[in-house]
Every structure is written in structure tokens, then in C-alpha cells.
Amino acid sequence: MKIINPILKGFNPDPSICRVGEDYYIATSTFEWFPGVQIHHSKDLKNWQLIKHPVERESQINMRGNSDSGGVWAPALSYSDGKFWLIYSDVKVVEGDVFKDVNNYLITCDTIDGEWSNPIYLNSSGFDPSLFHDEDGKKYLVNMVWDYRSYNHRFYGISLQEYDHKKQKLIGDSKIIFKGTEWGLTEAPHLYKINGYYYLLTAEGGTKYEHAATIARSETIDGPYEVHPDNPLISSALHPFNPLQKAGHASIVKTHTDEWFLVHLTGRPINKAGTRVSEFRGYCPLGRETAIQRLYWENDWPYVEGGNYPSLEINGPKIKEVKWKDTYLEKDDFEDSTLNIHFNTLRIPFNEEMGSLTERPGYLRLYGGGSPHNLFQQSMVARRWQSLKFRAETYVEFSPKTYQQFAGLVNYYSIKNWTSIHVTMNEEKGRILDILSCDQFKLKNELEGREIEIPTSLSGVYLAVDVDGLSYNYSYSFDGINWNKIEIQFESIKLSDDYVESGGFFTGAFVGVHAVDLTGQKLHADFDYFSYVEE
């Protein structure tokens, strides 16, 4: 069985893999998108199915006001004592190079797809916490420690502290057990006990094109740790033409067939014609994704098969392939009373404040919320870009009374970078279609003076976006049959981590629907369907 990377496409970074019997689970970061943490399930390490968002209630996380790329960082999933354990960060401060205010939490559940507990607060010393269950029954938390002092490096080191699961709190003193290597920016720690050694797997080099995974070992849990003789364990930094870039932030699993694998963060850049890779490796609108590599052991050290860089294709485990039924229908007619698992909202859950799937059966009703710049309450329902060739389409009925009300189709990266085609009101032309673009926080009405008038006889309008690699275009139709392409080409690269100038740059492009009402009247828009079809 061959496995083609990446295994989790489109904005699924920071993978933490966990095996229970013959089942495999990967948890990935979701940042400011709600619900928090994506958990995928596999039987063969090749075919994965999204099955749960365990952080699904505001009692588990309050992200109102969180900045772009704040929120849920680097979840760590494990299984012990007959239940699942999930550690995650809620990062409150992202921008700037001084502070990183963060709260770290633990939740548990007896089943992977059940209702997870309310959180136990752990600490706030740094991000990327992970829980290790030792063979003697003790449990330990490791996390990177942040240093705000101007004369020190921000990444101070990896701390270790015991966790008392009966008292539900950390006990004893924390100790710095690893300061990292010359790659620097040491974060994302995971501990393992293998063949008598404690192995500390970390990410280094930063999460861009210098990213790497480093592994070190010790005979005692608190060190000292010796670094792998051929560090790093994996990286793309020295391989600019590898189609899988940004390799790092990893997690290890041993299969029930006694084989070893490494899942790791990766990105697949695209670039403008004529750009030299030696100057700039490109942009990743699909965000940071998850790939998998085969490991082998030599002298009690793990090595990536083929070399310490990612491979696009690997040999899978000696397990029979198990394919899943797709959980996302290409066309969602909004017939269910809950949103499809692939849909997300920003910072807050989909609730009666934002919209309804029952107020008008067969429609997604969104109540006009804050602007696309709002950090507290937006009425947006969207899903990840998981391909650079797809068409997304919807039909919206909306009756605005003012230009301050608009609703339609949106392609979104952050409050600073997005575009939208929508129904709104113009004082002279009446109800119109308009396009807004936001490029590095600079807003532009793309159809100024050329707005498209909507016939008064129509209740609604069909909207679509076609993404084709480096660019995408919007279209509209008044009958759902005859489509009119708007000849304004938008750059996909502007919805990527690599395009953002400052602040958070850890997510990926989303496509979806939204409704905005800047008057505060919460005028509703009704969406009859949403389709997402990859080529």
C-alpha cells in the first residue's frame, strides 16, 4: 500500500498522533476557528476521516477578541487509564515580539467522539503543552517556556512538571530539561519512553521554511538529553525543490504491526512565474498540512526512511487498506439541524446569536453580525480550501435596506486578508452585487461604479468562486443556469501564511458564506445550499 502525502490536506497543522488498539487518531490545531481541534480517524494511516471537534463549547474555550492565529495551538492527544486526554493552548496575544499570553488546559473523554469534559487549567508559562504518561503511573506536562526579556531569546526552553491526575493540578517545581539546538526556536515537545530511553521530540527553526523536528534522548526523564547524532530528524530547509516544505512539528507512533511512523507538519507552496526558488520558496494558501513518513531504528535512534527530509510517497504499514465514506457532501442543502462537521465559524460557536438551520427549513439562516474585521462576533460559516482547483457555489436571498448590510460568498484568511462577493444596497441603483477586497487591511470596492443591479423581480441570486492555482474569480447567475464571470482576478497567494506581513500567520484559506449588518439590526440572509467541488 502506497501513501501519497499530505494525508490531511488543507490547514491541518501541528499533528499529534495517538494509537488505541488498531485505531489511529490525529489531532491538529484550529487557532481562532470554532469548534476547536480537528480529530481524524484512520485504520491504515492512509485514509483519514474527520470525526470530532472536542473543544466545542464556550465553557471549554472563550476566544472572543482573540487575534488572528490566536486560540487553539498545538493540541496533544494521548490515551491512558481507559480514556483519551487532550491538552491544548488558548493563545491570547500573538502580535508583537514581547509577550505571548497563553492558558493551557486539559480535557478528557472515555470515547474519542463523545462529549469531552470541561477544561482543567494547567499553566500559562508558554505554549505547546503535551502530557506524558510514564510506565510507573506518573504523568508529566512538558511545554515550551516564553521569555519576554529583551536580553534573552524568546524561546527559553522546554519545561517538565509532574501532573497529579487525582488532584487535577500540576505539583512540584517545573524544570527546564532541554534548551534546544543551533536550529533554535525550540517548541512543540512530546515525550516517549522506548527501549529504556526517554525521547524528547521537539520542533525547531520556526514554522516557516526553516522548520525542523529535533529528537533527543535521556536515561532519566529530567535529563540531561543528548541530541540525535544526525540532527534534525526531519526538515525541508536544505531541500528547496522538495514539493513538501516546512517539514517539522512532528509526532511518533508505533503501529499494531510493530512498524514506526512519523507524522509531521508540511506545506505545499505555489509561486508566481519567474520567481527563483533560491530567492523565495513560495506561498501556501492551503496552509500547513499533515504528512507521514516511515521510520526505522538504528543504535536506539529513529531515522526517517530515505533521509531526513519528507517524501511525497511512502510505503504504508502492513495493514489492509480501509476507506471511509466521505463525510462531506459536495452539495449541502442544509437539511440537517446541525452544521456539517467540515464547517467552522470564527471564535464563537454557531448558535442562535449567529444563525439557524431550523428557522427556515432547508436553508442556512445567518443573522447579520460584525464586519469581517470584527474579533468578537462574525456571522460566517466556512470550510477549508483543501485543493487549489475547486468551485464553491451558493444561493442567497437577502433584502438589505442600506449599504451597511451585505451578505454573500467569502474567501477568507484573516481580518486583514479576504474578499467577498455579496448582495447589498446602493442609494441610486437599489439592490446590487458588489465585491469587497481586503489586502493587508486595505479595503477596496472592486466594482466601484460598475455594481451589478439585481432585478427587482428576483428573491435571490446565485454566487460562485472558481479557484485555479494562483488565482480565483467570482461569478453570478440570476437563474442558476447562465453564469456570468466577473473579470477581476484575485491572487490565491494573498490568502496564505506567507503573504501576511505581521501578526498571526498560522492558518489557511477558507471559503464560505457570511452576513454583515453594521446597523446592529441583525438583518438575516437565507442560503439555500453550499457546494464545494474539487477538480
Coordinates of C-alpha atoms in Angstrom, one line a residue:
M1 CA 0.0 0.0 0.0
K2 CA 1.4 3.4 -1.1
I3 CA 0.6 6.6 0.8
I4 CA 0.7 9.9 -1.0
N5 CA 1.4 13.0 1.1
P6 CA -0.1 15.0 2.6
I7 CA -2.5 12.8 4.4
L8 CA -4.5 15.7 5.9
K9 CA -4.9 18.3 3.2
G10 CA -5.6 22.0 3.8
F11 CA -4.9 23.7 7.2
N12 CA -4.3 20.8 9.4
P13 CA -1.0 21.7 11.2
D14 CA 0.8 20.5 14.3
P15 CA -0.2 16.8 14.2
S16 CA -0.4 14.7 17.4
I17 CA -1.0 11.0 16.6
C18 CA -2.4 8.5 19.1
R19 CA -3.0 4.8 18.6
V20 CA -5.6 2.8 20.5
G21 CA -5.5 -0.9 19.5
E22 CA -5.9 -0.9 15.8
D23 CA -7.3 2.6 15.5
Y24 CA -5.3 5.7 14.8
Y25 CA -6.2 9.3 15.6
I26 CA -4.6 12.6 14.7
A27 CA -5.4 15.9 16.5
T28 CA -4.5 19.2 14.7
S29 CA -4.5 22.9 15.5
T30 CA -7.5 25.1 14.7
F31 CA -6.4 28.5 16.1
E32 CA -9.3 31.1 16.0
W33 CA -11.7 28.8 14.2
F34 CA -14.5 27.2 16.2
P35 CA -15.0 24.4 17.2
G36 CA -11.5 23.7 18.4
V37 CA -9.1 20.9 17.4
Q38 CA -9.7 18.6 14.5
I39 CA -9.5 14.8 15.2
H40 CA -9.2 12.5 12.2
H41 CA -9.5 8.7 12.4
S42 CA -7.8 6.0 10.4
K43 CA -7.4 2.3 10.3
D44 CA -4.5 2.2 7.9
L45 CA -2.6 5.5 8.2
K46 CA -3.6 6.3 4.6
N47 CA -7.3 7.0 4.7
W48 CA -8.4 9.6 7.2
Q49 CA -11.9 10.7 8.3
L50 CA -12.7 13.8 10.3
I51 CA -14.8 12.6 13.2
K52 CA -14.7 15.1 16.1
H53 CA -14.0 18.6 17.3
P54 CA -13.6 18.0 21.1
V55 CA -13.4 21.7 22.0
E56 CA -17.0 22.6 21.0
R57 CA -18.4 24.7 23.9
E58 CA -17.6 28.2 25.1
S59 CA -17.2 26.7 28.5
Q60 CA -14.1 24.9 27.1
I61 CA -12.7 28.0 25.4
N62 CA -13.6 31.7 25.1
M63 CA -12.0 33.1 22.0
R64 CA -14.0 36.3 21.7
G65 CA -11.4 39.0 21.0
N66 CA -8.6 36.6 20.2
S67 CA -6.3 37.9 17.5
D68 CA -5.8 36.3 14.1
S69 CA -4.0 33.0 14.6
G70 CA -4.6 33.1 18.4
G71 CA -6.8 30.5 20.1
V72 CA -6.1 26.8 19.9
W73 CA -2.4 25.9 19.3
A74 CA -0.8 22.5 19.1
P75 CA -3.2 20.0 20.7
A76 CA -1.6 16.9 22.2
L77 CA -3.7 13.8 22.1
S78 CA -3.0 10.7 24.2
Y79 CA -4.7 7.6 25.6
S80 CA -4.2 6.2 29.1
D81 CA -6.1 4.7 32.0
G82 CA -9.0 3.8 29.7
K83 CA -9.7 7.3 28.4
F84 CA -8.5 10.0 26.0
W85 CA -6.5 13.0 27.2
L86 CA -6.3 16.2 25.2
I87 CA -4.0 19.1 26.0
Y88 CA -4.3 22.5 24.2
S89 CA -3.3 26.1 24.5
D90 CA -5.5 29.2 24.2
V91 CA -3.2 31.9 23.0
K92 CA -4.4 35.4 23.7
V93 CA -1.5 37.5 22.4
V94 CA 0.0 36.8 19.0
E95 CA 1.3 40.0 17.5
G96 CA 4.5 41.6 18.6
D97 CA 7.7 40.2 19.8
V98 CA 7.4 40.7 23.6
F99 CA 4.6 38.7 25.3
K100 CA 2.7 35.6 24.4
D101 CA -0.2 35.4 26.9
V102 CA -1.4 31.8 26.9
N103 CA -3.6 29.5 29.0
N104 CA -3.0 25.7 28.9
Y105 CA -5.8 23.3 29.5
L106 CA -6.6 19.6 29.8
I107 CA -9.8 17.8 28.8
T108 CA -10.7 14.1 28.8
C109 CA -13.3 11.7 27.4
D110 CA -14.0 8.0 27.6
T111 CA -14.6 7.8 23.9
I112 CA -13.0 9.8 21.1
D113 CA -16.3 11.0 19.6
G114 CA -18.1 11.6 22.9
E115 CA -18.7 14.8 24.9
W116 CA -15.4 16.0 26.3
S117 CA -15.1 17.4 29.8
N118 CA -14.8 21.0 30.8
P119 CA -11.2 22.1 31.0
I120 CA -8.7 21.8 33.8
Y121 CA -6.4 24.8 33.9
L122 CA -2.7 23.8 33.9
N123 CA -0.4 26.8 33.5
S124 CA 0.5 29.8 31.4
S125 CA 4.3 29.7 31.2
G126 CA 4.3 29.0 27.4
F127 CA 2.6 27.3 24.6
D128 CA 2.6 23.8 23.0
P129 CA 1.9 21.7 26.2
S130 CA 1.9 17.9 26.0
L131 CA 1.1 15.2 28.6
F132 CA 3.3 12.2 29.0
H133 CA 2.1 9.0 30.8
D134 CA 5.0 7.2 32.4
E135 CA 5.2 3.5 32.9
D136 CA 5.1 3.9 36.7
G137 CA 1.7 5.7 36.5
K138 CA 3.0 9.2 36.9
K139 CA 2.1 11.9 34.5
Y140 CA 4.2 14.9 33.3
L141 CA 3.5 18.1 31.4
V142 CA 6.0 19.5 29.0
N143 CA 5.8 22.8 27.3
M144 CA 8.0 25.5 25.8
V145 CA 8.6 28.5 28.1
W146 CA 8.4 32.0 26.8
D147 CA 10.9 34.7 27.8
Y148 CA 9.8 38.3 27.3
R149 CA 13.2 39.8 28.4
S150 CA 14.9 41.8 25.7
Y151 CA 18.3 40.4 26.5
N152 CA 17.2 36.7 26.2
H153 CA 15.9 34.6 23.4
R154 CA 12.1 34.4 23.5
F155 CA 12.2 30.5 23.4
Y156 CA 13.7 29.9 26.8
G157 CA 13.5 26.1 26.7
I158 CA 11.3 23.0 27.4
S159 CA 10.0 22.6 30.9
L160 CA 8.9 19.5 32.8
Q161 CA 6.4 19.3 35.7
E162 CA 4.5 16.5 37.3
Y163 CA 0.7 16.4 36.9
D164 CA -1.4 14.8 39.7
H165 CA -4.5 13.5 38.0
K166 CA -6.3 12.9 41.3
K167 CA -5.7 16.5 42.5
Q168 CA -6.2 17.7 38.9
K169 CA -3.3 20.1 39.0
L170 CA 0.4 20.4 38.5
I171 CA 2.6 19.6 41.5
G172 CA 6.2 20.2 42.5
D173 CA 8.5 22.5 40.7
S174 CA 8.9 22.9 36.9
K175 CA 12.4 22.3 35.5
I176 CA 13.9 23.2 32.2
I177 CA 15.1 19.9 30.7
F178 CA 16.1 21.0 27.2
K179 CA 17.4 24.3 25.7
G180 CA 17.3 23.2 22.1
T181 CA 20.0 23.1 19.4
E182 CA 21.5 25.5 17.0
W183 CA 18.3 25.4 15.0
G184 CA 16.7 27.5 17.7
L185 CA 13.0 28.4 18.4
T186 CA 12.6 25.1 20.4
E187 CA 8.9 24.3 20.9
A188 CA 6.3 21.5 20.4
P189 CA 7.7 19.0 22.9
H190 CA 6.5 15.3 23.0
L191 CA 7.9 12.7 25.4
Y192 CA 8.1 9.0 24.7
K193 CA 9.6 6.0 26.6
I194 CA 11.1 3.5 24.2
N195 CA 13.6 0.7 24.9
G196 CA 14.6 2.2 28.3
Y197 CA 15.2 5.7 27.0
Y198 CA 13.1 8.8 27.3
Y199 CA 12.9 10.5 23.9
L200 CA 12.1 14.2 23.7
L201 CA 10.8 15.2 20.2
T202 CA 10.6 19.0 19.6
A203 CA 10.1 21.4 16.7
E204 CA 12.8 23.9 15.9
G205 CA 13.6 26.6 13.4
G206 CA 10.3 28.3 13.3
T207 CA 7.2 27.2 11.4
K208 CA 8.2 28.6 8.0
Y209 CA 10.7 27.3 5.5
E210 CA 13.4 26.7 8.1
H211 CA 11.2 24.4 10.2
A212 CA 12.6 21.2 11.5
A213 CA 12.0 18.4 14.0
T214 CA 14.7 17.5 16.5
I215 CA 14.9 14.5 18.8
A216 CA 17.0 13.9 21.9
R217 CA 17.2 11.1 24.5
S218 CA 18.0 10.5 28.1
E219 CA 18.0 7.6 30.6
T220 CA 16.1 9.8 33.1
I221 CA 13.1 11.9 32.4
D222 CA 14.6 15.2 33.6
G223 CA 17.7 14.8 31.5
P224 CA 20.3 15.6 30.5
Y225 CA 19.2 14.9 27.0
E226 CA 21.6 14.1 24.1
V227 CA 20.7 15.2 20.6
H228 CA 20.3 12.8 17.7
P229 CA 23.8 12.4 16.0
D230 CA 22.3 13.3 12.6
N231 CA 20.0 16.2 13.8
P232 CA 17.5 17.2 12.6
L233 CA 15.2 14.2 12.4
I234 CA 13.3 15.8 9.5
S235 CA 13.4 19.1 7.7
S236 CA 12.9 20.6 4.2
A237 CA 15.1 23.6 5.0
L238 CA 18.1 22.3 2.9
H239 CA 15.9 20.9 0.1
P240 CA 14.3 23.9 -1.6
F241 CA 12.9 21.9 -4.5
N242 CA 11.1 19.3 -2.4
P243 CA 7.3 19.6 -3.0
L244 CA 6.8 19.2 0.7
Q245 CA 8.2 22.2 2.5
K246 CA 8.1 23.5 6.1
A247 CA 8.6 19.9 7.5
G248 CA 8.7 19.9 11.3
H249 CA 6.4 19.8 14.3
A250 CA 6.1 16.0 14.5
S251 CA 4.7 13.1 16.4
I252 CA 5.7 9.4 16.5
V253 CA 3.5 6.3 16.5
K254 CA 4.2 2.5 16.6
T255 CA 1.6 0.5 14.7
H256 CA -0.1 -2.6 15.9
T257 CA 2.1 -4.4 13.3
D258 CA 5.3 -3.2 15.0
E259 CA 6.2 -0.5 12.4
W260 CA 7.1 3.1 13.2
F261 CA 5.9 6.2 11.6
L262 CA 6.3 10.0 12.0
V263 CA 3.5 12.4 11.2
H264 CA 4.7 16.0 10.7
L265 CA 3.6 19.5 9.6
T266 CA 4.2 20.4 5.9
G267 CA 3.3 23.0 3.3
R268 CA 2.9 22.9 -0.5
P269 CA 4.0 26.2 -1.9
I270 CA 3.0 27.8 -5.2
N271 CA 4.8 30.7 -6.7
K272 CA 4.5 33.4 -9.4
A273 CA 6.1 32.6 -12.7
G274 CA 9.7 33.7 -13.0
T275 CA 10.3 33.6 -9.2
R276 CA 13.6 31.9 -8.3
V277 CA 13.2 29.3 -5.5
S278 CA 16.6 30.4 -4.2
E279 CA 15.1 33.8 -3.5
F280 CA 11.7 32.8 -2.2
R281 CA 10.1 29.3 -1.9
G282 CA 6.5 30.5 -2.4
Y283 CA 3.1 30.8 -0.8
C284 CA 0.8 28.1 0.8
P285 CA -2.9 29.1 0.5
L286 CA -3.8 25.6 1.8
G287 CA -2.0 26.4 5.0
R288 CA 0.2 24.0 6.9
E289 CA -0.9 20.4 6.3
T290 CA 0.0 17.0 7.8
A291 CA 2.2 14.4 6.1
I292 CA 3.6 11.0 7.2
Q293 CA 7.0 9.3 6.9
R294 CA 8.2 5.8 7.7
L295 CA 10.8 5.5 10.5
Y296 CA 13.5 2.8 11.2
W297 CA 15.7 2.4 14.2
E298 CA 19.5 2.2 14.4
N299 CA 21.5 2.3 17.7
D300 CA 18.4 3.2 19.5
W301 CA 17.8 6.3 17.4
P302 CA 14.9 6.8 14.9
Y303 CA 15.6 7.8 11.3
V304 CA 13.3 8.8 8.5
E305 CA 13.4 6.3 5.7
G306 CA 15.1 7.7 2.7
G307 CA 16.8 10.6 4.5
N308 CA 15.9 13.3 7.0
Y309 CA 13.6 15.1 4.6
P310 CA 10.0 14.4 3.6
S311 CA 9.0 12.1 0.8
L312 CA 5.9 12.6 -1.4
E313 CA 5.2 8.9 -1.5
I314 CA 5.9 6.2 1.1
N315 CA 5.3 2.6 1.8
G316 CA 2.4 2.2 4.1
P317 CA 2.1 -0.2 7.0
K318 CA 1.4 -3.9 6.6
I319 CA -2.3 -3.2 7.2
K320 CA -5.3 -3.9 4.9
E321 CA -6.5 -0.6 3.4
V322 CA -9.8 0.7 4.9
K323 CA -11.5 3.5 3.0
W324 CA -14.2 5.8 4.6
K325 CA -17.4 7.2 3.2
D326 CA -16.8 10.9 2.6
T327 CA -18.3 12.9 5.5
Y328 CA -18.7 16.0 3.3
L329 CA -21.3 16.0 0.5
E330 CA -20.2 18.1 -2.4
K331 CA -23.6 19.9 -2.1
D332 CA -25.0 20.7 1.3
D333 CA -28.7 21.5 1.1
F334 CA -28.9 22.4 4.8
E335 CA -31.5 19.8 5.5
D336 CA -29.9 18.8 8.9
S337 CA -30.5 20.6 12.2
T338 CA -26.7 20.9 12.8
L339 CA -23.9 22.1 10.6
N340 CA -21.8 19.6 8.7
I341 CA -18.6 18.7 10.6
H342 CA -16.4 20.4 8.0
F343 CA -17.9 23.8 8.6
N344 CA -16.4 26.2 11.0
T345 CA -17.2 29.6 12.5
L346 CA -14.9 32.3 13.8
R347 CA -14.1 32.5 17.6
I348 CA -17.6 31.6 18.7
P349 CA -19.9 28.5 18.1
F350 CA -22.7 28.5 15.6
N351 CA -25.7 29.4 17.9
E352 CA -28.9 31.4 17.9
E353 CA -26.9 34.6 18.0
M354 CA -25.3 33.8 14.6
G355 CA -27.9 31.8 12.8
S356 CA -30.3 28.9 12.5
L357 CA -30.9 25.7 10.4
T358 CA -34.5 25.3 11.6
E359 CA -36.0 28.8 11.3
R360 CA -36.5 28.2 7.6
P361 CA -36.2 24.5 6.9
G362 CA -33.8 23.7 4.1
Y363 CA -31.9 27.0 4.5
L364 CA -29.0 28.2 6.5
R365 CA -30.2 31.5 8.0
L366 CA -27.4 33.9 9.1
Y367 CA -28.2 37.0 11.2
G368 CA -26.1 39.9 10.2
G369 CA -23.1 40.2 12.5
G370 CA -20.0 42.3 12.8
S371 CA -17.7 43.2 9.9
P372 CA -15.1 40.9 8.5
H373 CA -12.6 42.9 10.7
N374 CA -14.5 42.0 13.9
L375 CA -12.7 39.9 16.5
F376 CA -15.7 39.3 18.7
Q377 CA -18.7 38.3 16.6
Q378 CA -18.9 37.5 12.9
S379 CA -21.7 35.6 11.2
M380 CA -19.6 33.4 8.9
V381 CA -19.8 29.7 8.2
A382 CA -16.9 28.4 6.1
R383 CA -14.8 25.4 5.3
R384 CA -11.1 24.9 4.4
W385 CA -9.6 25.2 1.0
Q386 CA -8.3 21.6 0.5
S387 CA -7.3 21.9 -3.1
L388 CA -6.1 24.7 -5.4
K389 CA -8.6 23.7 -8.1
F390 CA -12.3 23.8 -6.9
R391 CA -15.6 25.6 -7.4
A392 CA -17.7 26.7 -4.5
E393 CA -21.3 27.9 -5.0
T394 CA -24.3 29.2 -3.1
Y395 CA -27.7 30.8 -3.5
V396 CA -28.6 33.7 -1.2
E397 CA -31.8 35.6 -0.5
F398 CA -31.2 38.9 1.2
S399 CA -33.2 42.2 1.3
P400 CA -30.8 44.9 2.6
K401 CA -32.1 48.4 3.3
T402 CA -28.7 50.1 3.4
Y403 CA -25.2 49.7 2.2
Q404 CA -24.3 48.8 5.8
Q405 CA -25.9 45.4 5.2
F406 CA -24.4 42.8 2.9
A407 CA -24.4 39.0 2.6
G408 CA -22.8 36.6 0.2
L409 CA -19.8 34.4 -0.6
V410 CA -16.5 35.0 1.1
N411 CA -12.9 33.7 0.7
Y412 CA -11.1 34.4 4.0
Y413 CA -7.7 34.2 5.5
S414 CA -7.8 36.7 8.4
I415 CA -9.4 40.0 9.3
K416 CA -6.7 41.6 7.2
N417 CA -6.9 39.5 4.1
W418 CA -10.2 38.4 2.4
T419 CA -12.5 39.0 -0.5
S420 CA -16.3 38.9 -0.7
I421 CA -19.0 39.0 -3.4
H422 CA -22.3 39.9 -1.9
V423 CA -25.8 41.4 -2.1
T424 CA -26.1 44.9 -0.7
M425 CA -27.9 48.2 -1.3
N426 CA -26.9 51.2 -3.3
E427 CA -28.7 54.6 -2.9
E428 CA -29.1 55.1 -6.7
K429 CA -29.2 51.5 -8.1
G430 CA -31.1 49.7 -5.4
R431 CA -30.2 46.1 -4.6
I432 CA -26.8 45.3 -6.2
L433 CA -24.0 42.8 -6.3
D434 CA -20.7 44.2 -5.1
I435 CA -17.2 42.9 -4.4
L436 CA -15.0 43.9 -1.5
S437 CA -11.4 43.0 -1.1
C438 CA -9.2 43.5 1.9
D439 CA -5.4 43.3 1.2
Q440 CA -3.2 43.8 4.2
F441 CA -6.0 45.7 6.0
K442 CA -6.6 48.0 3.0
L443 CA -10.3 47.8 1.8
K444 CA -11.4 48.3 -1.9
N445 CA -14.7 48.3 -3.6
E446 CA -13.7 46.3 -6.7
L447 CA -16.8 47.2 -8.7
E448 CA -17.0 50.9 -7.9
G449 CA -19.3 52.5 -10.5
R450 CA -19.9 49.1 -12.1
E451 CA -22.0 47.4 -9.5
I452 CA -24.3 44.8 -10.8
E453 CA -28.0 45.6 -10.4
I454 CA -30.3 42.7 -9.3
P455 CA -33.7 42.6 -11.0
T456 CA -36.4 43.6 -8.6
S457 CA -38.4 40.5 -9.5
L458 CA -35.8 38.2 -8.0
S459 CA -35.8 36.9 -4.5
G460 CA -32.1 35.9 -4.6
V461 CA -29.0 35.4 -6.6
Y462 CA -26.5 32.6 -7.2
L463 CA -22.9 33.2 -6.4
A464 CA -19.8 31.1 -7.2
V465 CA -16.0 31.2 -7.0
D466 CA -13.6 29.2 -9.2
V467 CA -10.1 28.7 -7.7
D468 CA -7.4 27.8 -10.2
G469 CA -4.0 27.6 -8.7
L470 CA -2.5 31.1 -8.4
S471 CA -5.8 32.9 -9.0
Y472 CA -9.6 32.8 -8.4
N473 CA -12.6 34.5 -10.0
Y474 CA -16.2 35.2 -8.8
S475 CA -19.3 34.5 -10.9
Y476 CA -23.0 35.2 -10.5
S477 CA -26.2 33.9 -12.0
F478 CA -29.8 35.1 -11.8
D479 CA -31.3 31.7 -12.8
G480 CA -28.7 29.1 -11.7
I481 CA -28.1 28.1 -15.3
N482 CA -26.5 31.0 -17.1
W483 CA -23.4 32.2 -15.3
N484 CA -21.6 35.5 -15.7
K485 CA -17.9 35.5 -14.8
I486 CA -16.6 38.7 -13.3
E487 CA -13.3 39.5 -15.0
I488 CA -11.5 40.5 -11.8
Q489 CA -8.7 38.0 -11.0
F490 CA -7.8 37.7 -7.3
E491 CA -4.5 36.2 -6.2
S492 CA -4.7 33.0 -4.1
I493 CA -1.4 33.7 -2.6
K494 CA -2.9 36.7 -0.7
L495 CA -4.8 34.1 1.4
S496 CA -1.7 32.5 2.8
D497 CA 0.6 32.5 5.8
D498 CA 3.5 33.6 3.7
Y499 CA 1.8 36.7 2.4
V500 CA 0.9 38.2 5.8
E501 CA 3.2 40.9 6.8
S502 CA 2.8 40.8 10.6
G503 CA 1.0 39.2 13.4
G504 CA -0.6 35.7 13.1
F505 CA 0.2 33.6 10.1
F506 CA -0.7 30.1 11.1
T507 CA -4.0 29.2 9.4
G508 CA -5.1 28.8 5.8
A509 CA -7.7 29.9 3.2
F510 CA -11.4 29.3 3.9
V511 CA -14.4 29.6 1.6
G512 CA -17.9 30.1 2.9
V513 CA -20.9 32.4 3.4
H514 CA -21.4 35.4 5.7
A515 CA -23.9 38.1 6.6
V516 CA -22.9 41.6 7.9
D517 CA -25.2 44.2 9.4
L518 CA -23.4 47.3 10.6
T519 CA -26.6 48.9 11.8
G520 CA -27.0 46.4 14.6
Q521 CA -30.4 45.2 13.4
K522 CA -29.1 41.7 12.6
L523 CA -30.9 41.5 9.3
H524 CA -31.0 37.9 8.2
A525 CA -29.8 36.3 5.0
D526 CA -31.0 32.8 3.8
F527 CA -28.7 30.5 2.0
D528 CA -30.3 27.6 0.1
Y529 CA -27.2 25.4 -0.4
F530 CA -23.5 25.5 -0.4
S531 CA -21.4 23.3 -2.7
Y532 CA -17.6 22.7 -2.8
V533 CA -16.4 20.6 -5.7
E534 CA -12.7 19.8 -6.4
E535 CA -11.4 19.1 -9.8

